[in-house]
Short mmCIF file of C-alpha atoms in Angstrom, two decimals:
data_model
loop_
_atom_site.label_atom_id
_atom_site.label_comp_id
_atom_site.label_asym_id
_atom_site.label_seq_id
_atom_site.Cartn_x
_atom_site.Cartn_y
_atom_site.Cartn_z
CA MET S 1 12.85 7.02 22.98
CA THR S 2 13.89 9.53 20.32
CA GLN S 3 13.59 8.41 16.71
CA PHE S 4 16.14 9.53 14.13
CA ARG S 5 14.36 11.47 11.40
CA PHE S 6 15.78 12.33 8.00
CA VAL S 7 14.43 15.63 6.72
CA ARG S 8 16.74 15.77 3.71
CA LEU S 9 15.86 12.42 2.19
CA PRO S 10 15.45 13.80 -1.37
CA VAL S 11 19.03 15.07 -1.28
CA THR S 12 20.22 11.70 0.01
CA LEU S 13 18.26 9.94 -2.75
CA ALA S 14 19.78 12.13 -5.44
CA VAL S 15 23.31 11.37 -4.22
CA LEU S 16 22.65 7.62 -4.00
CA ALA S 17 21.01 7.60 -7.43
CA ALA S 18 24.14 9.13 -8.87
CA CYS S 19 26.26 6.52 -7.08
CA ALA S 20 24.00 3.75 -8.36
CA THR S 21 25.15 4.41 -11.91
CA ALA S 22 28.61 3.26 -10.90
CA HIS S 23 28.11 0.74 -8.08
CA ALA S 24 26.09 -2.46 -8.11
CA ASP S 25 25.19 -4.67 -5.17
CA TYR S 26 27.98 -6.21 -3.11
CA THR S 27 28.59 -9.91 -2.48
CA SER S 28 31.35 -11.09 -0.15
CA PRO S 29 34.15 -13.25 -1.64
CA ASP S 30 32.82 -16.35 0.12
CA GLY S 31 29.31 -15.69 -1.21
CA GLN S 32 27.75 -15.73 2.25
CA PHE S 33 26.94 -12.04 2.62
CA ARG S 34 25.11 -9.83 0.14
CA LEU S 35 24.26 -6.12 0.42
CA SER S 36 21.97 -4.32 -2.02
CA GLY S 37 19.48 -1.50 -2.13
CA PHE S 38 16.88 0.37 -4.13
CA GLY S 39 15.19 3.72 -4.21
CA THR S 40 12.88 6.11 -6.00
CA LEU S 41 13.14 9.85 -6.42
CA GLY S 42 9.69 10.97 -7.58
CA VAL S 43 7.95 14.31 -8.02
CA SER S 44 4.14 14.57 -8.24
CA ARG S 45 1.76 17.45 -8.86
CA SER S 46 -2.05 17.47 -9.04
CA SER S 47 -4.62 19.86 -10.44
CA THR S 48 -6.37 20.62 -7.12
CA ASN S 49 -5.60 22.29 -3.81
CA ASP S 50 -8.73 20.89 -2.13
CA ALA S 51 -7.13 17.51 -1.33
CA LEU S 52 -3.73 15.83 -1.38
CA PHE S 53 -2.64 13.05 -3.69
CA ASN S 54 -0.58 10.39 -1.94
CA TYR S 55 -0.18 6.72 -1.22
CA PRO S 56 -3.18 6.08 1.07
CA GLY S 57 -2.25 6.51 4.72
CA GLN S 58 0.60 8.98 4.28
CA GLY S 59 0.51 12.17 6.36
CA GLY S 60 0.72 14.56 3.43
CA GLY S 61 1.00 14.58 -0.33
CA ALA S 62 0.93 16.59 -3.53
CA ASP S 63 -1.47 19.31 -4.64
CA LYS S 64 -0.89 22.10 -7.17
CA LYS S 65 2.47 22.50 -5.50
CA ALA S 66 4.77 19.69 -6.59
CA SER S 67 5.86 17.26 -3.88
CA LEU S 68 8.59 14.65 -3.53
CA ASN S 69 6.75 12.84 -0.76
CA PRO S 70 4.24 10.40 -2.29
CA ASP S 71 6.76 8.17 -4.08
CA SER S 72 10.28 8.95 -2.86
CA LYS S 73 11.91 6.22 -0.79
CA ILE S 74 15.16 4.39 -0.22
CA ALA S 75 15.98 0.97 1.20
CA LEU S 76 19.02 -1.10 2.09
CA GLN S 77 18.85 -4.88 2.22
CA GLY S 78 21.36 -7.35 3.57
CA SER S 79 21.34 -11.14 3.70
CA TYR S 80 23.70 -13.65 5.26
CA LYS S 81 23.86 -17.39 4.61
CA PHE S 82 24.91 -19.24 7.78
CA THR S 83 24.70 -22.68 6.20
CA PRO S 84 23.58 -23.99 2.80
CA THR S 85 20.02 -24.21 4.19
CA LEU S 86 19.83 -21.39 6.76
CA SER S 87 19.94 -17.63 6.05
CA ALA S 88 18.74 -14.30 7.41
CA THR S 89 17.57 -11.14 5.64
CA THR S 90 17.03 -7.59 6.86
CA GLN S 91 15.59 -4.67 4.90
CA LEU S 92 15.61 -1.12 6.27
CA MET S 93 13.45 1.41 4.41
CA MET S 94 12.71 5.11 4.58
CA LYS S 95 9.51 6.36 2.97
CA TYR S 96 6.99 9.08 3.77
CA ASP S 97 4.87 7.83 6.66
CA ALA S 98 1.57 8.60 8.41
CA ASP S 99 3.24 11.25 10.59
CA GLY S 100 4.56 13.09 7.54
CA GLU S 101 8.16 12.06 8.23
CA TYR S 102 10.92 9.91 6.78
CA VAL S 103 11.88 7.49 9.54
CA PRO S 104 14.04 4.37 8.98
CA ASN S 105 11.85 1.35 9.52
CA PRO S 106 12.65 -2.39 9.40
CA GLU S 107 10.33 -3.72 6.68
CA TRP S 108 11.90 -7.17 6.60
CA VAL S 109 13.69 -9.04 9.40
CA PHE S 110 13.40 -12.77 8.91
CA ALA S 111 15.25 -16.08 9.03
CA LYS S 112 14.81 -18.63 6.25
CA TRP S 113 15.26 -22.38 6.34
CA GLN S 114 15.30 -24.18 3.00
CA PRO S 115 15.84 -27.90 3.59
CA THR S 116 15.15 -28.75 -0.07
CA SER S 117 15.00 -26.82 -3.32
CA ALA S 118 11.20 -27.09 -3.23
CA LEU S 119 10.43 -26.20 0.40
CA SER S 120 11.23 -23.05 2.36
CA VAL S 121 10.10 -21.81 5.78
CA ARG S 122 10.52 -18.23 7.02
CA GLY S 123 9.91 -16.58 10.35
CA GLY S 124 10.05 -12.93 11.43
CA ARG S 125 8.91 -9.78 9.66
CA MET S 126 8.08 -10.13 5.96
CA GLY S 127 6.23 -8.33 3.20
CA ALA S 128 2.46 -8.69 3.61
CA PRO S 129 1.43 -11.00 0.72
CA PHE S 130 -1.93 -9.52 -0.21
CA PHE S 131 -1.22 -8.74 -3.88
CA MET S 132 0.36 -9.96 -7.08
CA VAL S 133 3.53 -7.94 -6.51
CA SER S 134 3.56 -7.80 -2.72
CA ASP S 135 7.24 -8.72 -2.30
CA PHE S 136 8.48 -5.92 -4.55
CA ARG S 137 5.71 -3.34 -4.61
CA ASP S 138 8.08 -0.78 -3.03
CA VAL S 139 10.82 -1.51 -5.59
CA GLY S 140 9.96 1.00 -8.29
CA TYR S 141 12.60 -0.38 -10.65
CA ALA S 142 10.88 -3.79 -10.61
CA ASN S 143 7.50 -2.32 -11.61
CA THR S 144 6.33 -1.01 -14.96
CA THR S 145 4.42 1.96 -13.56
CA VAL S 146 5.50 4.74 -11.21
CA ARG S 147 3.64 3.07 -8.34
CA PRO S 148 1.41 -0.01 -7.89
CA ASN S 149 -2.16 0.77 -8.90
CA LEU S 150 -3.76 2.57 -5.96
CA ASP S 151 -7.34 1.50 -6.75
CA VAL S 152 -6.21 -2.02 -5.85
CA TYR S 153 -3.16 -1.62 -3.61
CA GLY S 154 -4.69 1.24 -1.62
CA GLN S 155 -7.28 -1.10 -0.05
CA VAL S 156 -4.86 -2.60 2.49
CA PRO S 157 -2.76 -0.14 4.51
CA VAL S 158 -0.24 -2.62 5.96
CA SER S 159 2.97 -3.43 4.08
CA TYR S 160 4.45 -6.14 6.31
CA PHE S 161 3.45 -8.75 8.89
CA ASP S 162 5.16 -10.44 11.82
CA GLY S 163 4.78 -14.20 11.71
CA ALA S 164 5.80 -17.14 9.55
CA ASP S 165 5.22 -18.63 6.12
CA ALA S 166 5.92 -21.88 4.34
CA ALA S 167 6.25 -22.17 0.56
CA TYR S 168 6.34 -25.30 -1.57
CA GLN S 169 7.31 -25.27 -5.24
CA LEU S 170 6.32 -27.92 -7.74
CA ASP S 171 7.11 -28.21 -11.45
CA VAL S 172 4.27 -29.57 -13.56
CA GLY S 173 5.44 -29.75 -17.15
CA SER S 174 6.29 -26.20 -18.22
CA VAL S 175 4.45 -24.68 -15.24
CA THR S 176 5.98 -23.90 -11.84
CA LEU S 177 3.44 -23.90 -9.02
CA THR S 178 4.27 -22.18 -5.73
CA SER S 179 1.88 -22.50 -2.79
CA THR S 180 2.45 -20.28 0.24
CA LEU S 181 0.70 -20.60 3.59
CA TRP S 182 1.27 -17.70 5.96
CA ALA S 183 0.10 -16.54 9.39
CA GLY S 184 0.81 -13.66 11.73
CA ASN S 185 -0.11 -10.14 12.82
CA ALA S 186 0.19 -6.82 10.99
CA LYS S 187 0.05 -3.22 12.14
CA SER S 188 0.30 0.19 10.52
CA ASP S 189 -0.51 3.84 11.16
CA PHE S 190 -2.93 5.46 8.70
CA SER S 191 -3.55 9.18 8.26
CA SER S 192 -7.11 9.98 7.13
CA ALA S 193 -6.88 13.68 8.05
CA LEU S 194 -4.18 16.09 9.21
CA ARG S 195 -6.41 18.52 11.12
CA ARG S 196 -10.00 18.81 12.25
CA SER S 197 -11.31 22.36 12.69
CA GLY S 198 -7.68 23.47 12.83
CA ALA S 199 -6.59 21.04 15.56
CA ALA S 200 -3.97 18.42 14.71
CA VAL S 201 -5.27 14.86 14.23
CA PRO S 202 -2.95 11.92 15.01
CA PRO S 203 -2.93 8.91 12.67
CA THR S 204 -5.26 5.96 13.17
CA GLU S 205 -3.71 2.66 14.21
CA VAL S 206 -4.77 -0.28 12.03
CA ARG S 207 -4.16 -3.84 13.24
CA ILE S 208 -4.83 -7.21 11.65
CA ASP S 209 -4.41 -9.94 14.23
CA HIS S 210 -4.44 -13.72 13.80
CA ALA S 211 -4.18 -13.37 10.02
CA VAL S 212 -4.02 -16.58 8.00
CA GLY S 213 -3.63 -16.68 4.24
CA LEU S 214 -2.97 -18.95 1.29
CA ASN S 215 -1.53 -17.87 -2.06
CA VAL S 216 -0.99 -20.01 -5.15
CA LEU S 217 1.19 -18.77 -8.01
CA ALA S 218 1.46 -20.49 -11.40
CA GLU S 219 4.37 -19.35 -13.58
CA PHE S 220 4.40 -20.49 -17.19
CA SER S 221 7.61 -20.80 -19.20
CA SER S 222 5.96 -18.82 -21.98
CA GLY S 223 6.02 -15.62 -19.86
CA TYR S 224 2.60 -15.79 -18.22
CA ALA S 225 1.84 -15.87 -14.50
CA LEU S 226 -1.41 -16.38 -12.59
CA ARG S 227 -1.90 -15.83 -8.86
CA VAL S 228 -4.86 -16.38 -6.53
CA GLY S 229 -4.88 -15.50 -2.84
CA HIS S 230 -7.15 -15.30 0.17
CA MET S 231 -6.65 -14.24 3.77
CA GLN S 232 -8.70 -13.65 6.86
CA GLY S 233 -7.96 -12.08 10.21
CA LYS S 234 -9.28 -9.91 13.01
CA LEU S 235 -9.32 -6.19 12.19
CA THR S 236 -9.04 -3.45 14.81
CA THR S 237 -8.76 0.31 14.33
CA LYS S 238 -7.92 2.84 17.02
CA SER S 239 -8.35 6.57 16.43
CA ALA S 240 -8.34 9.52 18.80
CA LEU S 241 -11.61 10.86 17.38
CA ALA S 242 -13.41 7.52 17.76
CA GLN S 243 -12.17 7.16 21.33
CA GLN S 244 -13.32 10.70 22.12
CA LEU S 245 -16.80 9.90 20.81
CA VAL S 246 -16.96 6.61 22.72
CA ASN S 247 -15.91 8.34 25.94
CA GLY S 248 -18.47 11.07 25.37
CA VAL S 249 -21.52 8.82 24.95
CA SER S 250 -20.54 5.89 27.21
CA PRO S 251 -22.08 7.43 30.39
CA ALA S 252 -25.47 7.26 28.63
CA LEU S 253 -25.26 3.46 28.53
CA ALA S 254 -26.22 3.39 32.22
CA ALA S 255 -29.38 5.41 31.57
CA GLY S 256 -31.16 2.52 29.93
CA GLY S 257 -33.97 2.77 27.40
CA ALA S 258 -33.72 4.68 24.13
CA THR S 259 -30.79 6.80 25.32
CA ALA S 260 -28.66 3.73 26.01
CA ILE S 261 -29.63 2.21 22.67
CA ALA S 262 -28.63 5.41 20.86
CA ALA S 263 -25.30 5.51 22.71
CA GLN S 264 -24.52 1.92 21.76
CA GLN S 265 -25.40 2.68 18.13
CA VAL S 266 -22.93 5.56 18.12
CA ILE S 267 -20.22 3.33 19.61
CA ASP S 268 -20.89 0.60 17.05
CA ALA S 269 -20.79 3.11 14.18
CA VAL S 270 -17.30 4.39 15.00
CA THR S 271 -15.68 1.20 16.32
CA THR S 272 -13.99 -1.64 14.49
CA ASP S 273 -12.68 -3.97 17.18
CA ASP S 274 -11.47 -7.54 16.62
CA THR S 275 -13.80 -7.86 13.63
CA LYS S 276 -13.46 -10.63 11.06
CA ALA S 277 -12.05 -9.27 7.80
CA THR S 278 -11.12 -11.02 4.56
CA PHE S 279 -9.19 -10.04 1.46
CA SER S 280 -9.22 -12.03 -1.77
CA GLY S 281 -7.55 -11.44 -5.09
CA ILE S 282 -6.66 -12.88 -8.45
CA GLY S 283 -3.92 -11.51 -10.66
CA PHE S 284 -2.43 -12.16 -14.08
CA THR S 285 0.77 -10.93 -15.72
CA VAL S 286 2.34 -11.28 -19.16
CA ASP S 287 5.92 -10.45 -20.10
CA ARG S 288 6.55 -12.04 -23.46
CA ASP S 289 8.66 -10.72 -26.29
CA ASN S 290 7.88 -6.98 -26.23
CA VAL S 291 4.40 -7.26 -24.73
CA VAL S 292 3.78 -6.39 -21.07
CA ALA S 293 0.33 -6.78 -19.50
CA ALA S 294 -1.15 -7.18 -16.03
CA ALA S 295 -4.53 -7.31 -14.31
CA GLU S 296 -5.78 -7.78 -10.75
CA PHE S 297 -9.22 -8.11 -9.20
CA THR S 298 -9.59 -7.85 -5.42
CA LYS S 299 -12.28 -7.78 -2.74
CA ARG S 300 -12.13 -6.55 0.85
CA LYS S 301 -14.88 -7.60 3.26
CA VAL S 302 -15.38 -6.60 6.91
CA ASN S 303 -18.10 -8.13 9.07
CA LYS S 304 -19.01 -5.01 11.05
CA GLY S 305 -17.75 -1.60 12.04
CA TYR S 306 -17.17 1.42 9.85
CA ILE S 307 -14.50 0.00 7.50
CA ALA S 308 -16.21 -0.44 4.14
CA ASP S 309 -16.41 -3.49 1.89
CA THR S 310 -14.67 -2.65 -1.38
CA THR S 311 -13.86 -4.05 -4.81
CA GLY S 312 -10.82 -2.92 -6.76
CA TRP S 313 -9.48 -3.88 -10.17
CA TYR S 314 -7.06 -2.72 -12.85
CA VAL S 315 -5.84 -3.73 -16.29
CA LEU S 316 -2.54 -2.60 -17.79
CA GLY S 317 -0.89 -3.01 -21.15
CA GLY S 318 2.39 -1.86 -22.65
CA TYR S 319 4.82 -2.53 -25.50
CA ARG S 320 8.61 -2.27 -25.47
CA PHE S 321 10.43 -0.34 -28.14
CA GLY S 322 14.00 -1.13 -27.23
CA SER S 323 14.64 0.49 -23.83
CA VAL S 324 11.40 2.49 -23.92
CA LEU S 325 8.11 1.05 -22.63
CA PRO S 326 4.92 3.11 -23.05
CA TYR S 327 1.88 1.82 -21.16
CA VAL S 328 -1.74 2.55 -20.36
CA SER S 329 -3.96 1.31 -17.54
CA PHE S 330 -7.57 1.54 -16.41
CA SER S 331 -8.78 0.87 -12.87
CA LYS S 332 -11.67 1.31 -10.46
CA LEU S 333 -12.26 1.21 -6.72
CA LYS S 334 -15.87 0.80 -5.58
CA VAL S 335 -17.48 0.79 -2.16
CA ASP S 336 -19.76 -2.26 -2.04
CA ASP S 337 -21.12 -1.74 1.48
CA PRO S 338 -20.25 1.08 3.91
CA ASN S 339 -21.05 -1.28 6.84
CA ALA S 340 -22.07 1.67 9.03
CA ALA S 341 -24.41 4.66 8.84
CA MET S 342 -25.32 7.67 10.95
CA PRO S 343 -27.28 6.35 13.97
CA ALA S 344 -30.78 7.75 14.18
CA GLY S 345 -30.29 8.75 17.81
CA ALA S 346 -26.91 10.46 17.37
CA SER S 347 -28.50 13.93 17.16
CA GLY S 348 -29.59 13.58 20.78
CA PHE S 349 -25.95 13.87 21.84
CA GLY S 350 -25.39 17.17 20.07
CA ALA S 351 -23.83 18.53 16.88
CA ALA S 352 -20.27 17.69 17.96
CA VAL S 353 -21.09 13.97 18.18
CA VAL S 354 -22.97 14.02 14.87
CA GLY S 355 -20.05 15.81 13.20
CA GLY S 356 -17.52 13.40 14.67
CA VAL S 357 -19.44 10.32 13.59
CA GLN S 358 -19.90 11.73 10.10
CA GLY S 359 -16.20 12.54 9.88
CA ILE S 360 -15.29 8.93 10.61
CA LEU S 361 -17.89 7.58 8.17
CA ASN S 362 -16.58 9.90 5.46
CA THR S 363 -13.13 8.30 5.61
CA GLN S 364 -14.62 5.23 3.92
CA LYS S 365 -16.13 7.13 0.98
CA VAL S 366 -13.30 6.15 -1.36
CA SER S 367 -14.91 5.26 -4.69
CA GLN S 368 -12.95 6.43 -7.73
CA ARG S 369 -11.73 5.35 -11.14
CA THR S 370 -8.41 6.08 -12.81
CA THR S 371 -7.00 6.23 -16.32
CA SER S 372 -3.21 6.27 -16.50
CA VAL S 373 -0.80 6.81 -19.39
CA GLY S 374 2.94 6.60 -18.90
CA VAL S 375 6.33 5.70 -20.27
CA ARG S 376 9.35 3.94 -18.78
CA TRP S 377 12.86 4.43 -20.14
CA ASP S 378 15.62 2.09 -18.95
CA VAL S 379 18.39 4.60 -19.32
CA LEU S 380 20.96 2.35 -17.59
CA ARG S 381 20.97 -1.31 -16.55
CA ASN S 382 20.01 -0.30 -12.99
CA VAL S 383 18.27 3.06 -13.51
CA ALA S 384 14.82 3.71 -15.02
CA LEU S 385 13.17 7.05 -15.70
CA LYS S 386 9.37 7.24 -15.76
CA ALA S 387 6.69 9.80 -16.52
CA GLN S 388 3.03 9.15 -15.75
CA TYR S 389 -0.26 10.99 -16.10
CA ASP S 390 -3.25 9.88 -14.01
CA ARG S 391 -6.81 11.07 -14.58
CA VAL S 392 -8.64 10.31 -11.33
CA SER S 393 -12.44 10.65 -11.39
CA LYS S 394 -14.40 10.52 -8.15
CA PRO S 395 -18.19 10.62 -7.87
CA ALA S 396 -20.18 12.98 -5.67
CA ASN S 397 -20.19 12.04 -1.97
CA SER S 398 -16.72 10.51 -2.20
CA ASN S 399 -13.19 11.69 -1.42
CA GLY S 400 -11.68 8.93 -3.51
CA LEU S 401 -8.29 7.96 -2.12
CA PHE S 402 -7.26 11.59 -1.69
CA LEU S 403 -6.25 12.94 1.70
CA VAL S 404 -8.45 15.84 2.81
CA ALA S 405 -6.22 17.80 5.18
CA ASP S 406 -9.05 19.32 7.27
CA PRO S 407 -12.49 17.77 6.58
CA ALA S 408 -14.23 20.60 8.51
CA THR S 409 -13.33 23.31 5.98
CA ALA S 410 -15.75 24.53 3.32
CA SER S 411 -13.38 23.51 0.50
CA ALA S 412 -13.13 19.98 1.92
CA GLN S 413 -16.90 19.62 2.19
CA SER S 414 -17.28 20.88 -1.37
CA PHE S 415 -14.67 18.38 -2.56
CA LEU S 416 -16.59 15.54 -0.91
CA ALA S 417 -20.00 16.62 -2.15
CA ASN S 418 -19.17 17.18 -5.82
CA LYS S 419 -18.01 15.02 -8.70
CA LYS S 420 -14.39 15.82 -9.52
CA ASP S 421 -11.83 14.94 -12.17
CA ILE S 422 -8.27 15.42 -10.92
CA ASN S 423 -5.13 15.30 -13.02
CA VAL S 424 -1.92 13.99 -11.46
CA PHE S 425 1.49 14.27 -13.12
CA THR S 426 4.51 12.32 -11.87
CA VAL S 427 8.11 11.96 -12.99
CA SER S 428 10.42 9.56 -11.20
CA MET S 429 13.80 7.91 -11.25
CA ASP S 430 14.02 4.35 -9.93
CA PHE S 431 17.36 2.74 -9.18
CA VAL S 432 18.88 -0.37 -7.66
CA PHE S 433 22.36 -0.61 -6.24
#
């Protein structure tokens, strides 16, 4: 089946952004149908050519040559109310994906039943609720910064799940409590390299099956909000390199003895298959008078395999001066446990196996910290202009969240081995229509 690919998305975005200044969302005369959309036209540039800055998992990004790809996107959303209690929503989005393309993708396709004002039940495809701003993390206009903080939001590569959720809302004095129980499966492609020794590398498939989660949000009338969430599921990754390594050493399993043990160790080091994984987070936001603040603290844990345990956090603060909002944020992503290491017996299978195993292990060396300074200007009621500077510092023996195009090159190995401070500059225009 041939997919329709848009290679001129930035041009399309520019035209729609211009139209957005004159056209708002549409609601049918009977109020049953609503059509709306949003988009971002963003340009990023970094201070290095050794690695690419992007949203983790994308098949490309920005280096010293400016790029539209990390942040540019556009989406159209429609909803129809069949009865006072039954409705359906669909959201179609184009953003830069793991294959380095803009392909229309259904992010949301769900039906909603709301028998009372307090209870709602949804089924279908919905935004994956891992974070404080999960439902609108792609809506640049709804966020203070150019993009959600990557040191936190870059830990989970999936943006939607297929399943169901049930939410119950309760007012307790001046506080509104919303509890959401959700369950389902999620899948996404993730690009951790574009080439290896010059040969093209396809994206890795990431799956979270049998996921179950609970989120509790407390919204205070004074402008504060607090959210806690936890989920668990079965994590599986499938990559061409890992499968090649498994196929290469599997015949040794029949040999028995130390050779078989070494082969199994290699397989275990590069395989994450139906492994228990959890993700927990707590977040806090303030939007009161002219003060804007936010913070999140998250932990990812994986029982076994090569996907690392991580901790991510950020704090953000800003102050509105009319339509202008300057802000600053600090964040950190730390690897708590790599969960896998080079097997002692891997060298017995040759340099190619050792290099392949090390390449997979290196994808989880993501520790970094970021200082960001930016400004948002609400130039129109549905258009915001932003400029942001990020100072990303990664320690030695880490790639941070940067995409190393070909890990086998000398420049890539130097980037991994040495401490680096990388500057990233972004300007963007967010709009809703």
